[in-house]
Tab-separated table of C-alpha atoms (C1' of nucleotides) in Angstrom:
chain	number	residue	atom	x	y	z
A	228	UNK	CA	-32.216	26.174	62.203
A	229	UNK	CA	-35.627	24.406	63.136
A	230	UNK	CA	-38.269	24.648	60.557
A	231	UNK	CA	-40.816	26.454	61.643
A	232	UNK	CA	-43.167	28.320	59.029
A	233	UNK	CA	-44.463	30.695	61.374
A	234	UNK	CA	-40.825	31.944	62.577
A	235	UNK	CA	-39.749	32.196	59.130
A	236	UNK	CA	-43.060	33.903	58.052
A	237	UNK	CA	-42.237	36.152	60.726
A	238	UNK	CA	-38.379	36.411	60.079
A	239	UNK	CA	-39.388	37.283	56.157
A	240	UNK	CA	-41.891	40.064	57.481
A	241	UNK	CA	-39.437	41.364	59.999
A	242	UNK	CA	-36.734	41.874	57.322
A	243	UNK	CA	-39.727	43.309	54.717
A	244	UNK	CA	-40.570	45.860	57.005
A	245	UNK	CA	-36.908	47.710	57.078
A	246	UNK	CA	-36.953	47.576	53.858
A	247	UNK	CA	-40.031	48.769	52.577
A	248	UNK	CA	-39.410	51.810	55.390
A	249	UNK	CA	-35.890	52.104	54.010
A	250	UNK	CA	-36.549	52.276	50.088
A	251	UNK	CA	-40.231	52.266	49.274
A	252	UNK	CA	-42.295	50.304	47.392
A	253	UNK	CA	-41.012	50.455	43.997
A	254	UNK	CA	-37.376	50.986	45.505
A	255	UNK	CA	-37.526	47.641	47.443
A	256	UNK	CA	-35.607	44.694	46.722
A	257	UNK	CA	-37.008	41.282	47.323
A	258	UNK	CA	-33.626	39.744	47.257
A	259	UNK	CA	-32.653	41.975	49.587
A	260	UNK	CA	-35.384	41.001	51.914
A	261	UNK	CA	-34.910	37.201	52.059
A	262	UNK	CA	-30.695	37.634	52.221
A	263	UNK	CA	-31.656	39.801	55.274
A	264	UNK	CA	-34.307	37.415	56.327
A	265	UNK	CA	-31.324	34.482	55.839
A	266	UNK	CA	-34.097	32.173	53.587
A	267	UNK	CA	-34.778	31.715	50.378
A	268	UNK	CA	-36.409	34.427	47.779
A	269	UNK	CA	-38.730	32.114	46.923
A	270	UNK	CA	-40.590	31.539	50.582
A	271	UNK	CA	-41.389	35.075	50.053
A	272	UNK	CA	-43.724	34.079	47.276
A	273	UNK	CA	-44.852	31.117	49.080
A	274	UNK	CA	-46.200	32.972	52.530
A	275	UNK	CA	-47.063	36.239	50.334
A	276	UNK	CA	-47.640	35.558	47.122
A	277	UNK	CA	-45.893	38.810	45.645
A	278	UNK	CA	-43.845	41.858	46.375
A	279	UNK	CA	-46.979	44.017	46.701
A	280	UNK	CA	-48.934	41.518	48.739
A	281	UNK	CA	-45.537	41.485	51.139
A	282	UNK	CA	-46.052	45.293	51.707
A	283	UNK	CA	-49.690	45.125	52.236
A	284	UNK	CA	-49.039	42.462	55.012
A	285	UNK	CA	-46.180	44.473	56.365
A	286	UNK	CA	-48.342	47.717	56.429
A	287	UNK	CA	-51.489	46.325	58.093
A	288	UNK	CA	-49.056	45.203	60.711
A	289	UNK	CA	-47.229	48.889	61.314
A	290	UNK	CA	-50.524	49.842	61.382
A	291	UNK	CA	-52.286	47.836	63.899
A	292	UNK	CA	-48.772	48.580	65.819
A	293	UNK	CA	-49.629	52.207	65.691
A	294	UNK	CA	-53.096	52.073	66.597
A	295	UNK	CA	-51.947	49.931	69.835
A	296	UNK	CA	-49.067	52.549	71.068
A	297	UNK	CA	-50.984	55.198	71.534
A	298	UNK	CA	-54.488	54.299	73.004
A	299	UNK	CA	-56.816	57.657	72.033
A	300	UNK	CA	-58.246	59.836	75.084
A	301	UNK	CA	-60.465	62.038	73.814
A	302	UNK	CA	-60.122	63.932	77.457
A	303	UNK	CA	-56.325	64.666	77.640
A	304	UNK	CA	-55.595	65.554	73.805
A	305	UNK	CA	-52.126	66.584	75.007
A	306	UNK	CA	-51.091	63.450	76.435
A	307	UNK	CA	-52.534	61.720	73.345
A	308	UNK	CA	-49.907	64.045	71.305
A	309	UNK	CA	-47.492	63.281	73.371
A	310	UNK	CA	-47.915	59.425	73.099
A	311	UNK	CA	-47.900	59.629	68.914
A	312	UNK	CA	-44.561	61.736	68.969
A	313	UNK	CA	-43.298	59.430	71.266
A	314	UNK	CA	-44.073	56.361	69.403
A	315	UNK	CA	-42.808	58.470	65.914
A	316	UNK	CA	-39.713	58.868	67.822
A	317	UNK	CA	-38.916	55.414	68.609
A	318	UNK	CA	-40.059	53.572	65.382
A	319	UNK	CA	-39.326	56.292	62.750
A	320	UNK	CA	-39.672	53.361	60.491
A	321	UNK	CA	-43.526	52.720	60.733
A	322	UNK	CA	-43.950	56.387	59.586
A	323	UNK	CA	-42.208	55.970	56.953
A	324	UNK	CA	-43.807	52.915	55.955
A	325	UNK	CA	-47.238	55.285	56.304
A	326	UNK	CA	-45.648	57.669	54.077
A	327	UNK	CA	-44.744	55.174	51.399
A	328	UNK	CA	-47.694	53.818	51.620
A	329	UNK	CA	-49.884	57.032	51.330
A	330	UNK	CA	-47.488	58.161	48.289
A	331	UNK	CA	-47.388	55.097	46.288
A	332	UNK	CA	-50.857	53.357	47.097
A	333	UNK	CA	-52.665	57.060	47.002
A	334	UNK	CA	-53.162	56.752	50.977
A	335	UNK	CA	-56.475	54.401	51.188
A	336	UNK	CA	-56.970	54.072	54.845
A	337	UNK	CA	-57.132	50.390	56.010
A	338	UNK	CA	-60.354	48.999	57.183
A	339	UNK	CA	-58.252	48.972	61.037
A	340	UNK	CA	-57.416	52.597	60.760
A	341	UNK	CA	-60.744	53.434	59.267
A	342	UNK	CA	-62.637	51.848	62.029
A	343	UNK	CA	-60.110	53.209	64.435
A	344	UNK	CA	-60.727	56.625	63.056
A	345	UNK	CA	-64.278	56.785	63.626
A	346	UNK	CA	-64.353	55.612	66.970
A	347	UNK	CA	-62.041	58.374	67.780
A	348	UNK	CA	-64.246	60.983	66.189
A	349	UNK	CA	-67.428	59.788	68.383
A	350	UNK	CA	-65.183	59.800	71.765
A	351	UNK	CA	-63.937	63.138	70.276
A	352	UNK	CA	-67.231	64.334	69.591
A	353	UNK	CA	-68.695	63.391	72.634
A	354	UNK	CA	-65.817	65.168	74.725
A	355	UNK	CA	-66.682	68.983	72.458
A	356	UNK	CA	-70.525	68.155	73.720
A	357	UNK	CA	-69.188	67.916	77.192
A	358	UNK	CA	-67.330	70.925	77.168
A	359	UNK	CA	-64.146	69.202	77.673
A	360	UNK	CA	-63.003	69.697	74.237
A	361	UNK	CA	-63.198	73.268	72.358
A	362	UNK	CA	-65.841	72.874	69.784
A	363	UNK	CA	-65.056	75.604	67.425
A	364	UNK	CA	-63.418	72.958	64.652
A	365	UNK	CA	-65.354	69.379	63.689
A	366	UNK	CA	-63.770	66.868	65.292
A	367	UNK	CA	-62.509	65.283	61.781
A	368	UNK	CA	-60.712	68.146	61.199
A	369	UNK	CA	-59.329	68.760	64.823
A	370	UNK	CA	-58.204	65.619	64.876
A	371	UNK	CA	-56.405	65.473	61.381
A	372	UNK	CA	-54.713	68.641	62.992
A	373	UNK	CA	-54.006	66.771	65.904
A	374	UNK	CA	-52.270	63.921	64.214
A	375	UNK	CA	-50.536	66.276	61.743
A	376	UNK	CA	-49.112	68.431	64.728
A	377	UNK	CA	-47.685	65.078	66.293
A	378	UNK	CA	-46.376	63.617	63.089
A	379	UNK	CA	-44.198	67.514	62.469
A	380	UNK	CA	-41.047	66.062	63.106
A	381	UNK	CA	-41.218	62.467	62.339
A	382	UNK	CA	-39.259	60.726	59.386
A	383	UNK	CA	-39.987	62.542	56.712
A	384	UNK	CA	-40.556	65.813	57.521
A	385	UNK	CA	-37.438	68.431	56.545
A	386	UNK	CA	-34.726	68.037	58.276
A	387	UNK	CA	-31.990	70.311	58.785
A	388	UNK	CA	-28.602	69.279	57.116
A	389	UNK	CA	-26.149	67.365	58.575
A	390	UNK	CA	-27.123	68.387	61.707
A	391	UNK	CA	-27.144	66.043	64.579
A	392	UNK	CA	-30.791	66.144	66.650
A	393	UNK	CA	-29.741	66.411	70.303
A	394	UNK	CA	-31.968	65.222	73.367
A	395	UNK	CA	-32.426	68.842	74.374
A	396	UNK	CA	-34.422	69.426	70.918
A	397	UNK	CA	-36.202	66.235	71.040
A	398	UNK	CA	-37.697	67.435	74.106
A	399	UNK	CA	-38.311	70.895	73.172
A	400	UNK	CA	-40.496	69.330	69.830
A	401	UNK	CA	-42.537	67.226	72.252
A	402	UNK	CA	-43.677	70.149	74.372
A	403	UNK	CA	-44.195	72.093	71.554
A	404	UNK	CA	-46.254	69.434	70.406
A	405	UNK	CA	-48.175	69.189	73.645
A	406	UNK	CA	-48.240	72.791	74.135
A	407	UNK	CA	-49.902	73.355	70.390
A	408	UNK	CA	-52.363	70.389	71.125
A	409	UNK	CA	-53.373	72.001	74.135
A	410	UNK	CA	-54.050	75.225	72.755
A	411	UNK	CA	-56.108	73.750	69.717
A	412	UNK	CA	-58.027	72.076	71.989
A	413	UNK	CA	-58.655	73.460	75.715
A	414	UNK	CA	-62.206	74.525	75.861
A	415	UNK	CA	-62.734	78.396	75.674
A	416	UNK	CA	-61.605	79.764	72.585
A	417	UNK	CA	-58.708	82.744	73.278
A	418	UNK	CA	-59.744	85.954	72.491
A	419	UNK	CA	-63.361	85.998	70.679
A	420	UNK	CA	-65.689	82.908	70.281
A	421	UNK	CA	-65.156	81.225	66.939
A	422	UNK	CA	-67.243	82.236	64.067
A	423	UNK	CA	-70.351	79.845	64.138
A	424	UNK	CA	-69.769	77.266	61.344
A	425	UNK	CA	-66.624	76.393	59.701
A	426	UNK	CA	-67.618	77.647	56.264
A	427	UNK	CA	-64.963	80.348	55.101
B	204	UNK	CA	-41.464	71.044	15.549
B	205	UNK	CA	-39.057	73.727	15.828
B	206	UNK	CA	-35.730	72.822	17.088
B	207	UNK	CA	-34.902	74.784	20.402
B	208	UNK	CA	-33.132	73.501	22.973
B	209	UNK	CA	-34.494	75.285	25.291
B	210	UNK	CA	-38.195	74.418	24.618
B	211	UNK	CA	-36.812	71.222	24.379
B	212	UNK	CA	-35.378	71.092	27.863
B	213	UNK	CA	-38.744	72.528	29.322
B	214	UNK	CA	-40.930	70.036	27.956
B	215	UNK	CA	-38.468	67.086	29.415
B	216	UNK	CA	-38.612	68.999	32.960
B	217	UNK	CA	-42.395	69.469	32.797
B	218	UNK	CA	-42.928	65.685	32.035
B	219	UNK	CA	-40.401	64.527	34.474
B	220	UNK	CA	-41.781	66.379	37.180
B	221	UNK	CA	-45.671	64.859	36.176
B	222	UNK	CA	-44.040	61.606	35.945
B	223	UNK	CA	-41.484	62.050	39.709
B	224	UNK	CA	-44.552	63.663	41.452
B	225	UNK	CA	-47.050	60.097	40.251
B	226	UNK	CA	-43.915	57.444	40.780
B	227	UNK	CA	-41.227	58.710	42.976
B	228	UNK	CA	-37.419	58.514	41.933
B	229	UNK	CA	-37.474	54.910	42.150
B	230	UNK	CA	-40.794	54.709	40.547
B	231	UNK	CA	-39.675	57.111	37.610
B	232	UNK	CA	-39.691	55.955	34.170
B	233	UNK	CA	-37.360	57.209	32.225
B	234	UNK	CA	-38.699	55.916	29.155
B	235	UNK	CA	-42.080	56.857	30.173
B	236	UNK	CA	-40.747	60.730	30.436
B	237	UNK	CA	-39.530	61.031	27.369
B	238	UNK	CA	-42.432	59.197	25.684
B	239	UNK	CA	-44.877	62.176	27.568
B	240	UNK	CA	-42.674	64.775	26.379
B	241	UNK	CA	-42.006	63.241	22.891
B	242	UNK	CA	-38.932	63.647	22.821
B	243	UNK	CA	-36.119	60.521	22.883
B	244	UNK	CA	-35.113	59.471	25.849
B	245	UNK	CA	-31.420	60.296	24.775
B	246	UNK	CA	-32.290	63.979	25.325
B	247	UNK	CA	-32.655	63.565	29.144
B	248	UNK	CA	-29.411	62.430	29.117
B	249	UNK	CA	-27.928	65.218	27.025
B	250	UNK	CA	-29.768	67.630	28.836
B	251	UNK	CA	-29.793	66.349	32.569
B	252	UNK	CA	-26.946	63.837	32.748
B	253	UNK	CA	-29.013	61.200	34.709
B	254	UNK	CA	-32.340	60.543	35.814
B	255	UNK	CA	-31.399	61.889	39.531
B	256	UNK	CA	-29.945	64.485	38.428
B	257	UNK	CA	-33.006	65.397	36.310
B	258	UNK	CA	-34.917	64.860	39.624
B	259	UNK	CA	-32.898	67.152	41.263
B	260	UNK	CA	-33.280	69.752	38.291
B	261	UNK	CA	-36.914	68.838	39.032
B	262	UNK	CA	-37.200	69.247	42.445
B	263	UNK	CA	-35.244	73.096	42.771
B	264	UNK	CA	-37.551	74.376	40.288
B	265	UNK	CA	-40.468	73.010	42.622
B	266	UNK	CA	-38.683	74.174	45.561
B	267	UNK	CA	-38.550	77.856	43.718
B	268	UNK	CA	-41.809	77.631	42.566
B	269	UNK	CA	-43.260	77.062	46.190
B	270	UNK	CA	-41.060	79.818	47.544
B	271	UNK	CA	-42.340	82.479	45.688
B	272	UNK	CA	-46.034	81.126	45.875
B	273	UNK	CA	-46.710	82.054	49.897
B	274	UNK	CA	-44.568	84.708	50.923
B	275	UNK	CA	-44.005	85.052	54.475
B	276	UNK	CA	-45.269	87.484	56.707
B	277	UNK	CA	-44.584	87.133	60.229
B	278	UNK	CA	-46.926	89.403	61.183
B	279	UNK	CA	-49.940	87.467	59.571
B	280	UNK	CA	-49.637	84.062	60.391
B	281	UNK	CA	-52.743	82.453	59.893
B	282	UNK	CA	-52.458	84.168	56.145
B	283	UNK	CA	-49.764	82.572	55.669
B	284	UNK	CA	-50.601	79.188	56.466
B	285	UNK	CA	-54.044	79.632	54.425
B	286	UNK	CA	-51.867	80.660	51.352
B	287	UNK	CA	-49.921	77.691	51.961
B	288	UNK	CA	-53.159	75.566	51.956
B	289	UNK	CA	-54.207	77.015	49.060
B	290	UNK	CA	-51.112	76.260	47.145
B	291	UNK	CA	-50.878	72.752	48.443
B	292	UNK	CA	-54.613	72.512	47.182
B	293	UNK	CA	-53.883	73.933	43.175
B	294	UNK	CA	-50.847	71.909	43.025
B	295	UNK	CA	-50.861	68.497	45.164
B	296	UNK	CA	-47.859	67.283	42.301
B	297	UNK	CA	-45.528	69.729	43.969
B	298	UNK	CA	-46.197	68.756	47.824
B	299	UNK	CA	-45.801	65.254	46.462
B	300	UNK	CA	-42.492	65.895	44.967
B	301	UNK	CA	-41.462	67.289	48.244
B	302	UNK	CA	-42.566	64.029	50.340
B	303	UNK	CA	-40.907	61.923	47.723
B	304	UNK	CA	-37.723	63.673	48.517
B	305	UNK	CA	-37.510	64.181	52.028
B	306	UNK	CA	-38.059	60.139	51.821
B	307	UNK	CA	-35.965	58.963	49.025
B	308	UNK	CA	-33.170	61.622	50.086
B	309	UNK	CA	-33.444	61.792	53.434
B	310	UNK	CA	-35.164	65.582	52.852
B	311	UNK	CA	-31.757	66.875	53.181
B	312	UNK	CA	-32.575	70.952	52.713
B	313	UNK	CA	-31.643	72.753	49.538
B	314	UNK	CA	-29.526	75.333	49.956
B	315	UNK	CA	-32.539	77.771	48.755
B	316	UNK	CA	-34.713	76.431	50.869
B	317	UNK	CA	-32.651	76.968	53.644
B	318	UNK	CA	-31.629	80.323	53.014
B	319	UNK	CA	-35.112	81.244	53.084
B	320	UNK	CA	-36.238	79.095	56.236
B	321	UNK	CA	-33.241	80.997	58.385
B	322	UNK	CA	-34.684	84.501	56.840
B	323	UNK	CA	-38.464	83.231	58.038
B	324	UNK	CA	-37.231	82.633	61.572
B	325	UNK	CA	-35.426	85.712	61.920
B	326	UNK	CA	-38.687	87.281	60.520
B	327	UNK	CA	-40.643	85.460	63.260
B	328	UNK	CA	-38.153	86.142	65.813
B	329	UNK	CA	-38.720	89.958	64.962
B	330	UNK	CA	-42.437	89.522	65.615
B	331	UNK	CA	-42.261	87.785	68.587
B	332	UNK	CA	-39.643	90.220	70.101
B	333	UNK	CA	-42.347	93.312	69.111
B	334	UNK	CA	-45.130	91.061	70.571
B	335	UNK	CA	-46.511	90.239	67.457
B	336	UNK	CA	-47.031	86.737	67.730
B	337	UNK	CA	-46.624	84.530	70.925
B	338	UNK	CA	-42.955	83.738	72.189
B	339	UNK	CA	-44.086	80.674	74.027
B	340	UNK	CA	-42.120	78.714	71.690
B	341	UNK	CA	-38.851	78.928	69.749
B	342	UNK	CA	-39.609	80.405	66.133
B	343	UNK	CA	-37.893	77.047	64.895
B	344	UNK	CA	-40.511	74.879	66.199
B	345	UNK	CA	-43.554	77.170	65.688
B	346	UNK	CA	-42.589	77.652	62.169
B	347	UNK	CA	-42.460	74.123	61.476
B	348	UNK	CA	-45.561	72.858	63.578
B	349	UNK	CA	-47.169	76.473	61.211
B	350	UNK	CA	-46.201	74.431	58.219
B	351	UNK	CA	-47.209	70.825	59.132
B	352	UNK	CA	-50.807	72.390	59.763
B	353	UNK	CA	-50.579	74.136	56.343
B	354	UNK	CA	-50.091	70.697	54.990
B	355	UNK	CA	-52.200	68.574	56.602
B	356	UNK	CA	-54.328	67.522	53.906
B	357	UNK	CA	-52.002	68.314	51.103
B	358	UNK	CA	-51.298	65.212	48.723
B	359	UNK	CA	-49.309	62.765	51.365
B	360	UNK	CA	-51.707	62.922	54.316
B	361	UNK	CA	-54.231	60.403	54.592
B	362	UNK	CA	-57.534	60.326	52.690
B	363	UNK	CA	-60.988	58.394	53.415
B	364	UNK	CA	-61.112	56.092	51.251
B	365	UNK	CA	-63.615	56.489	48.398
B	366	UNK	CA	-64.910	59.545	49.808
B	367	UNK	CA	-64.753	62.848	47.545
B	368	UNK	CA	-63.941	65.611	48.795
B	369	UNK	CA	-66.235	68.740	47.889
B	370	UNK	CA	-65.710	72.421	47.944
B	371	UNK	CA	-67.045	72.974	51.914
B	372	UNK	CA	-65.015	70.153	52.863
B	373	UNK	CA	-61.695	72.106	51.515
B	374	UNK	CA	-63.476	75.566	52.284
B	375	UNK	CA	-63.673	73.742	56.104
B	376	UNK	CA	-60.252	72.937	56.257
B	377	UNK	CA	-58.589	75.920	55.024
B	378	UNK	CA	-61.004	77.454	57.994
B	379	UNK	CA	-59.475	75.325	60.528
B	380	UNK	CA	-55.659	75.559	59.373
B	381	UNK	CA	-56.126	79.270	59.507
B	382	UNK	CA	-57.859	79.306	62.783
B	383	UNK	CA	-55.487	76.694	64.254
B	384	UNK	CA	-52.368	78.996	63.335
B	385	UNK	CA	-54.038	81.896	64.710
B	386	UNK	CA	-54.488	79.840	67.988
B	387	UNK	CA	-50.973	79.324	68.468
B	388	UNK	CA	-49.431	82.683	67.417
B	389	UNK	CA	-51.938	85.435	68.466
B	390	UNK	CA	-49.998	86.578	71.728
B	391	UNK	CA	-50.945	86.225	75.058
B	392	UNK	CA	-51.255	82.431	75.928
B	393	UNK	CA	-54.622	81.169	76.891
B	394	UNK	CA	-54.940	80.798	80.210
B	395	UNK	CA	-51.751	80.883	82.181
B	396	UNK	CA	-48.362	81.800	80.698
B	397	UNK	CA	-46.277	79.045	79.112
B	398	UNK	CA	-43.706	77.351	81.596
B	399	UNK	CA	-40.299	79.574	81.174
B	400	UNK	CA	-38.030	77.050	78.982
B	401	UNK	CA	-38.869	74.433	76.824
B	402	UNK	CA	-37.267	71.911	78.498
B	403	UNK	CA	-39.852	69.109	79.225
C	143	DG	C1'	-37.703	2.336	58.602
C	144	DA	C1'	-40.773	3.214	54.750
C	145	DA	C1'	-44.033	6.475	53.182
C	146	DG	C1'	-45.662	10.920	53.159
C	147	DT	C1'	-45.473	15.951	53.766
C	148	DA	C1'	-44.130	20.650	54.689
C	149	DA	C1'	-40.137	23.680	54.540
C	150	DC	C1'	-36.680	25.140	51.888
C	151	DT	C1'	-33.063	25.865	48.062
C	152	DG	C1'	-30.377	27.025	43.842
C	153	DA	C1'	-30.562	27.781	39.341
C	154	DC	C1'	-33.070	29.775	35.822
C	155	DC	C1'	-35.859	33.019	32.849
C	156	DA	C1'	-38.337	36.684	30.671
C	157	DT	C1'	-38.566	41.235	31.149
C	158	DC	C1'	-37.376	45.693	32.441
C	159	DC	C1'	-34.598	49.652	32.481
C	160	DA	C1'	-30.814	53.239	32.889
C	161	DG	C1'	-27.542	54.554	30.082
C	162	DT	C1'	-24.681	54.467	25.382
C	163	DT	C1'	-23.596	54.541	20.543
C	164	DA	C1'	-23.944	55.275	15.793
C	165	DC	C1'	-26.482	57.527	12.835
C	166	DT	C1'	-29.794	61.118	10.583
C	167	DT	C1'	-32.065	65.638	10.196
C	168	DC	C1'	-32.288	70.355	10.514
C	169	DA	C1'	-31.045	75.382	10.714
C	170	DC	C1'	-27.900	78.431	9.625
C	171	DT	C1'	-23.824	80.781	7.482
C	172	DG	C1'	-20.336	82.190	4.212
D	177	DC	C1'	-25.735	75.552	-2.020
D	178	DA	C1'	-22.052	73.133	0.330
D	179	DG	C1'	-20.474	72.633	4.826
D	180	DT	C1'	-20.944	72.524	9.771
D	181	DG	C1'	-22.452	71.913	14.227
D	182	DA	C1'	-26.347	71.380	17.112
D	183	DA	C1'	-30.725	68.788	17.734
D	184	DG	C1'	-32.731	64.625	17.483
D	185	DT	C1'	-33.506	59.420	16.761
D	186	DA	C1'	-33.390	54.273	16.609
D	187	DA	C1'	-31.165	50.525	18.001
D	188	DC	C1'	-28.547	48.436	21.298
D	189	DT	C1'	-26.210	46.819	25.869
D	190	DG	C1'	-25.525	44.827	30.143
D	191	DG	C1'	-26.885	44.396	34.578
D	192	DA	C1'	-30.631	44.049	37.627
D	193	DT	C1'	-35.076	42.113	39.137
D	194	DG	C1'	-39.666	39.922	39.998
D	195	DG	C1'	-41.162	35.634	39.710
D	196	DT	C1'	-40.968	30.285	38.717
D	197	DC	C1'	-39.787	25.478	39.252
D	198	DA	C1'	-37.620	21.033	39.726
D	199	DG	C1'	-35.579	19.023	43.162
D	200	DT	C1'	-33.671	18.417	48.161
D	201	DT	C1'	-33.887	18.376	53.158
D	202	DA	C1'	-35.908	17.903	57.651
D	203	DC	C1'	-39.563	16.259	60.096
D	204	DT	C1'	-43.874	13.326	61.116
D	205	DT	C1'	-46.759	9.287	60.936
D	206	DC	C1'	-47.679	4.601	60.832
DNA sequence: GAAGTAACTGACCATCCAGTTACTTCACTG
DNA sequence: CAGTGAAGTAACTGGATGGTCAGTTACTTC
């Protein structure tokens, strides 16, 4: 095997990754990382410096992964559903890493998703003062709702027992997804006009 | 201290879940349980028989607990979803206990819990068959997209970092869970009529 | 090919931690 | 009040685990 820090930095955070999704932070195993990895426990201390610093590295990466996969469009909320329960879908793992990480570490946001965040809530924003969005909810709490409504059936929500999650369903959560998305958000409130501010 | 067993017992369950709902099973001290209750840690062991099996004794009675704190009613939705909030907000330990699970164990269902999901979706199923509430989607989905809203900002979800939340920041949220819910149940779809099936 | 350096390893250690054992204390009864 | 069984405790065990370190290997430079 050539020697090549940057593959085995790479290798190490590849392997850290599963299992921080698989077993947590406290549940992780940083021999079990490096045997996966196929090097030595101890480069894990040299490119990381400790257990905890190996899960923040592997977190900011799931979430810059994240914020990549599913580019925001303020004007087709739906789609933008869509694209977060398809990405939840395929990497199960990376929500579970954001569940972990909300548990244990008390769910900071990362600078990146923080940043992230509030350029989503001026594109939303701007899209309610259009007309384009319904503006009967702030756009930090439509778009919590948004996220929430995406995230229903990804790793870590309840899951029946046992029973095996066939294509058919997959497909039926995604348009229910879209569907609930579009209703939350399609300009014109059903029925009567929301009541004017948000205060109960 | 008088010696009861049964007070005994309590006090070990009522520390363990404090200490399950901060640390996860993993992250679980048994040490540190026994210490809060003051009690020695031998007791667990008499009492419980192991520290998951004390989680699991731990996580029914939160299971119970949450049952009986919203009942459902089909035929008020949104009401149900807002006492949901409101639960999740008086007692974040429990919705954390719950996350913990359905990631340390998969969130395989307890038997109570699913006895009373089946009963809520033949509930909803009711409704929507008398027109109640929308029949756009399966009750399965729309109960669990209902819930996922419900818990959006319970203990789990992500939180600005720093930022404290006041009372019209929960008072706005409960607002837009309960108007979000009422979006997507109150019958008769907004604008045209769902497609037939929910096959993507 | 000698000197120097970065990558890497195996063995080790102090500590932690779930679970056990041997013992003591208490409440109650006949 | 002696005896008994349940409640409770302190001390202990053995395996796991995060982290360290002296030393080796592969590669580069001159």
């Amino acid at each position: 095997m050539a020697r090549d820090s940057r593959t085995t930095k790479s290798s190490l955070l590849r392997a850290a990754t599963d299992e921080f999704a698989a077993y947590g932070i406290a549940g992780a195993r940083v021999d079990r990382i490096a045997a996966a990895a196929g090097y030595n426990k101890n480069l894990i201390y040299v490119h990381f410096g400790s257990k905890e610093q190996l899960f923040d590295a592997v977190y900011e990466a799931a979430v810059q992964e994240i914020l990549e996969a599913a580019p925001f469009d303020a004007e087709d909320l739906p789609g933008y559903a869509g694209a977060l329960f398809d990405f939840h879908h395929a990497h199960p793992h990376l929500m579970r890493l954001s569940r972990w990480h909300s548990l244990e570490r008390h769910g900071v946001l990362l600078p990146v998703a923080e940043k992230a965040n509030s350029a989503k809530l001026r594109a939303l924003a701007a899209a309610q003062g259009e007309g384009k969005v319904d503006a009967g909810l702030p756009p930090h709490l439509l778009l919590a709702l948004l996220v929430a409504l995406a995230g229903t059936w990804a790793e870590g929500g309840p899951e029946p027992l046992g029973e095996l999650v066939g294509a058919a369903e997959i497909a039926a959560r995604r348009h229910a997804v879209v569907v609930s998305v579009g209703r939350l958000t399609r300009p014109g409130a059903p029925g009567r006009p929301l009541p004017g501010t948000f205060t109960s």
